[in-house]
Coordinates of C-alpha atoms in Angstrom, one line a residue:
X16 CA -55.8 -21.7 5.0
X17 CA -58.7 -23.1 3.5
X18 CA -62.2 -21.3 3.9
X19 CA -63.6 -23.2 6.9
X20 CA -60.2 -23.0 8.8
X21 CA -60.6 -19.0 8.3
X22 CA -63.7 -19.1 9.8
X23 CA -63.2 -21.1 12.6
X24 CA -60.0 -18.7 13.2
X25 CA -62.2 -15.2 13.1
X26 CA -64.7 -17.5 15.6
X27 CA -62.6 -18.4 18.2
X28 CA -61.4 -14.6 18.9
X29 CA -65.2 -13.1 18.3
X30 CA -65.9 -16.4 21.3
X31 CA -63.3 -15.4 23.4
X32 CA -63.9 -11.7 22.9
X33 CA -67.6 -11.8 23.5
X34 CA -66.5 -14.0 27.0
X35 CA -66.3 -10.7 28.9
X36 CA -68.5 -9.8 31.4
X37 CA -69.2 -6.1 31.1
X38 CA -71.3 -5.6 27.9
X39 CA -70.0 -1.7 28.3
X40 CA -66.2 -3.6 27.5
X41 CA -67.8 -5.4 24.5
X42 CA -69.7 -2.1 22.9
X43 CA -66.1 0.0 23.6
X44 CA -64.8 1.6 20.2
X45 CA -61.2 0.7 21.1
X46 CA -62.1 -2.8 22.4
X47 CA -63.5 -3.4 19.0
X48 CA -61.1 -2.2 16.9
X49 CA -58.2 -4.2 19.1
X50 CA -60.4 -7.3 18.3
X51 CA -60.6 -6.2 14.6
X52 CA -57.1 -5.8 14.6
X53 CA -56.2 -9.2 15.9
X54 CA -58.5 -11.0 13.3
X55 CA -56.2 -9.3 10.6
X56 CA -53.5 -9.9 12.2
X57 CA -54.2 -13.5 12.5
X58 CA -55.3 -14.2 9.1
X59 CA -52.1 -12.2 7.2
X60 CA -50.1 -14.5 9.7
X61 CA -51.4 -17.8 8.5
X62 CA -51.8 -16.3 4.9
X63 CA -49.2 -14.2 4.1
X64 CA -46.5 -14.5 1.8
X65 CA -43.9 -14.2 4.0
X66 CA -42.9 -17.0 5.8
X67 CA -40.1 -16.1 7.5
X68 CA -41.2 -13.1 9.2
X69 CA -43.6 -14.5 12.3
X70 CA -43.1 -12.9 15.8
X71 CA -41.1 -10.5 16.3
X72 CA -39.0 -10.2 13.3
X73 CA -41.5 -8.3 11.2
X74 CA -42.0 -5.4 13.7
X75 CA -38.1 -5.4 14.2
X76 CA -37.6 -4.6 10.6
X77 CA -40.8 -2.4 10.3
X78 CA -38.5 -0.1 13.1
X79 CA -35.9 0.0 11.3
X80 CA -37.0 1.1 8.1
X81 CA -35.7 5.1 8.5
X82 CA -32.5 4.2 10.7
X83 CA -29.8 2.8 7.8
X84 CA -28.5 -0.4 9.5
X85 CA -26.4 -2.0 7.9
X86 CA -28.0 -5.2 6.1
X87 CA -25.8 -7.7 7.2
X88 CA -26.0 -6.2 11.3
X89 CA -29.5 -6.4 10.8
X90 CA -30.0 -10.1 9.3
X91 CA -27.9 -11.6 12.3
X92 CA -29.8 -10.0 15.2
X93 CA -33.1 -11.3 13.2
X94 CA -31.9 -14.8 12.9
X95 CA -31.4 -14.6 16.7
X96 CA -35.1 -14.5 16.9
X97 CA -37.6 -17.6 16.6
X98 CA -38.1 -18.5 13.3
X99 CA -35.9 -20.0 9.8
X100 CA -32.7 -18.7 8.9
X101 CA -32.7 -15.4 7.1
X102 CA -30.2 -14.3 3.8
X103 CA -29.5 -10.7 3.1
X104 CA -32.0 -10.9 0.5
X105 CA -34.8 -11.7 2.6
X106 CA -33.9 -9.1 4.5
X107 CA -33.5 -6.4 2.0
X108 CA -36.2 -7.3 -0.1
X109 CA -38.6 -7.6 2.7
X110 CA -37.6 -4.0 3.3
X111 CA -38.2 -3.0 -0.2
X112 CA -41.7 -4.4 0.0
X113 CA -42.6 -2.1 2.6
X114 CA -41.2 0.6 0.8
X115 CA -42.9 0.0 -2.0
X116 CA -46.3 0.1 0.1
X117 CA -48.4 3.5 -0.4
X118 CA -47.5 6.4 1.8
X119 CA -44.3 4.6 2.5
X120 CA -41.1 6.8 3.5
X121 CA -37.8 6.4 2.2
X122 CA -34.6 7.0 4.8
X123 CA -33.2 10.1 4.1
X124 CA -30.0 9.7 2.1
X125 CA -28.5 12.9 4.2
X126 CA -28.6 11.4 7.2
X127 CA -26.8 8.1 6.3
X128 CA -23.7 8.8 7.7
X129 CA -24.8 10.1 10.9
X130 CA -26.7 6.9 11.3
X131 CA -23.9 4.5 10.5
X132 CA -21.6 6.7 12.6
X133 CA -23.9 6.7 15.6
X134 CA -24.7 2.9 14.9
X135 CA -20.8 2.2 15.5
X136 CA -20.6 3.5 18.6
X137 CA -23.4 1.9 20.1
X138 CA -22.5 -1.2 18.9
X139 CA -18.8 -0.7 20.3
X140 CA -20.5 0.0 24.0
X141 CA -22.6 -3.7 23.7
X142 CA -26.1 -1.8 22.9
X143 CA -28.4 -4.1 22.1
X144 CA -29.9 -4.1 18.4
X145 CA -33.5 -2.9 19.8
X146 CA -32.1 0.0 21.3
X147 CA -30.1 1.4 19.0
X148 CA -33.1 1.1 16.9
X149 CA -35.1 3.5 19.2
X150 CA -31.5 5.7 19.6
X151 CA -31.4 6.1 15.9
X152 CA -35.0 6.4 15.1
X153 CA -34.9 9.6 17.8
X154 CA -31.9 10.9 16.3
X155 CA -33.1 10.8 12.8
X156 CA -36.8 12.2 14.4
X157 CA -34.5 15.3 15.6
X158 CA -32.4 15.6 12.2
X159 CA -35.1 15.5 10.1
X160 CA -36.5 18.7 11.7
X161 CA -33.7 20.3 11.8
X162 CA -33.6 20.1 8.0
X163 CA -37.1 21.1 7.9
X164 CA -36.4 24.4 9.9
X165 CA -33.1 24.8 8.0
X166 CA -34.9 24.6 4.3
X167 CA -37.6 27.0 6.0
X168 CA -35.4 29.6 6.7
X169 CA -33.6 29.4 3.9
X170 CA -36.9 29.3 1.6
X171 CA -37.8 33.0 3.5
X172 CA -34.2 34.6 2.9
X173 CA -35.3 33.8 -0.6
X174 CA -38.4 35.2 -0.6
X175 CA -37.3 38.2 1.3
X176 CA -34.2 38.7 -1.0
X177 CA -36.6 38.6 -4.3
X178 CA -39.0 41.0 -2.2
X179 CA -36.2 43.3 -1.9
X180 CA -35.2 43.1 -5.5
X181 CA -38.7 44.2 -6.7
X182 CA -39.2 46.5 -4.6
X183 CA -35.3 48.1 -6.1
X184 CA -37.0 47.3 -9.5
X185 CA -39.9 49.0 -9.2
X186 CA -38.0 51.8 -7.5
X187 CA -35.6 52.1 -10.4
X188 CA -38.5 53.0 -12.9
X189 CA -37.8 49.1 -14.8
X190 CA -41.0 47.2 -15.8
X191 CA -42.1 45.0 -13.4
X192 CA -44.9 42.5 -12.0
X193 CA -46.9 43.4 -9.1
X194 CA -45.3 44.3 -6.2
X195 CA -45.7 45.4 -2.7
X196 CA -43.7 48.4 -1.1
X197 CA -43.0 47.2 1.9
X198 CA -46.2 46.0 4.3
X199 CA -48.3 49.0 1.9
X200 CA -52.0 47.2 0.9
X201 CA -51.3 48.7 -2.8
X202 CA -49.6 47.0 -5.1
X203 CA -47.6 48.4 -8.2
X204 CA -46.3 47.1 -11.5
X205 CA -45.1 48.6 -14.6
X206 CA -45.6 47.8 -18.1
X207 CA -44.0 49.4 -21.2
X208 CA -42.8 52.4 -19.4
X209 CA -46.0 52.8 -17.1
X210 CA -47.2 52.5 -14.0
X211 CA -50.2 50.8 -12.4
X212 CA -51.5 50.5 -8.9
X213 CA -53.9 48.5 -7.2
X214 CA -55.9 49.2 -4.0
X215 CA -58.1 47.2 -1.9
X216 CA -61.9 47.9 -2.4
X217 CA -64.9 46.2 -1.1
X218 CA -66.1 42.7 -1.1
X219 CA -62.5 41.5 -1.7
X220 CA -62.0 43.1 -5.3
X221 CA -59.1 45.6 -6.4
X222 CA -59.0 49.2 -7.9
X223 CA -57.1 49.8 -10.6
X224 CA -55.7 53.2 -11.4
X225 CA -53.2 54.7 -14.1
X226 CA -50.3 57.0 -12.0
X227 CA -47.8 58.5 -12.2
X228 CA -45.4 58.0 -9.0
X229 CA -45.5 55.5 -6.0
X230 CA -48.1 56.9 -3.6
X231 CA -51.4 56.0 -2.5
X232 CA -52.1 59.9 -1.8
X233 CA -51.9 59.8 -6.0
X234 CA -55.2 60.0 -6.9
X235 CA -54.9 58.3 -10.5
X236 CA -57.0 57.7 -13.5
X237 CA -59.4 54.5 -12.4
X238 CA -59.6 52.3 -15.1
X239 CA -61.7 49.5 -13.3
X240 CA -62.2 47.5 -10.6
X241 CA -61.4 43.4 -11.0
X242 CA -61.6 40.4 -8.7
X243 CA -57.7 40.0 -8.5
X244 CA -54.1 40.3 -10.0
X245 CA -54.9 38.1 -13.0
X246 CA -57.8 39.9 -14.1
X247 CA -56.3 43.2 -13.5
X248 CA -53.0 41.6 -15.3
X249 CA -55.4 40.7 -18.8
X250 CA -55.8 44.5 -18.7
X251 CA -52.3 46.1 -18.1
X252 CA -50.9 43.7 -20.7
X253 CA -53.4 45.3 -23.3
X254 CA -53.6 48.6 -22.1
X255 CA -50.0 49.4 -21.6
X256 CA -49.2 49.3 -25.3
X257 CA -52.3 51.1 -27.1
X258 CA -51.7 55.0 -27.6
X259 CA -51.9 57.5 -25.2
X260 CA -54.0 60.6 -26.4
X261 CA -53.5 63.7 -25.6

């Protein structure tokens, strides 16, 4: 569109927007951003790049982004629709270009079978393309969490399995980083042969003390008091190795 015919476009909605009676309806955030969105809308449509995709066909194919149809199941409900006759390539590439879109979300390779498996059977009862969008789009909604929850849990048995081994580490009297015995606020490690713990103090800083066994009854030899493990890290690492005097 030329210039004036964008104008007189974004004109006629602002005159058939301002038409309402109720000045409360015109001054309404919502009401304002659904008029904002139709100007957009309108525009893109007369000026985008893509000429085959008017009506309904871009929101189709928007929906089914996540749900691996296959291409060619896909092109022929489209061409149903108003508008020029689609190739696979318009299709796919029209799909790659809103992939390629920031913040855009693949489909998630694991569930590809499930999706063409579950896409054969609704198509063998006669569902129609627009519902076994929404079918699929749910069933990859619920399988995408599951995953979630199943990489979760197995992300803590890790964590509590390397818990476990440091806490056996440190028990065996092996050099180790900080660790927590059990849910104890100190915090031990040992370094060349020696052992160090750390203890809460005020205004969110740490004790550090020289001992000799795992116990917070110990009372130690205090060699400072640091903002965190790194600082008190800097120390042990040049500390552990100087010689002791006797």
């Amino acid at each position: 569109m030329i210039d004036d015919d964008r104008i007189r476009t974004v004109r006629d909605i602002i005159n058939d927007y301002v038409k309402s009676p109720s000045l409360q309806h015109l001054r309404d955030p919502h009401s304002v951003f659904t008029v904002a969105k139709t100007i957009v809308k309108q525009l893109d449509r007369e000026s985008g790049i893509w000429r085959k995709w008017e009506g309904e066909r871009d929101g189709l194919l928007k929906a089914s982004l996540g749900c691996w149809i296959p291409i060619e199941e896909l092109r022929a409900y489209l061409n149903i629709l108003p508008g020029p006759q689609l190739t696979a390539t318009d299709v796919s590439q029209r799909q790659r270009a809103y992939y390629e879109e920031p913040y855009a979300k693949y489909p998630n390779d694991e569930l590809e079978e499930g999706c063409l498996i579950l896409f054969s059977e609704e198509k063998a009862l006669g569902t129609e393309l627009p519902a076994i969008i929404g079918r699929l789009t749910e069933h990859v909604e619920a399988e995408e969490e599951r995953l979630r929850l199943e990489r979760e849990a197995r992300y803590k048995a890790v964590r509590e399995d390397e818990k476990v081994a440091a806490e056996q580490r440190l028990l065996s009297g092996a050099d180790c980083k900080w660790t927590h015995l059990k849910k104890s606020p100190e915090c031990y490690c040992r370094s060349n042969g020696r052992t160090y713990r750390l203890t809460p103090a005020r205004d969110k800083r740490w004790n550090l003390h020289r001992v000799t066994c795992l116990s917070p009854d110990e009372k130690g030899d205090l060699i400072g008091t640091y903002g965190g493990r790194g600082d008190a890290s800097k120390v042990v690492a040049k500390i552990a190795y100087e010689s002791e005097y006797r």
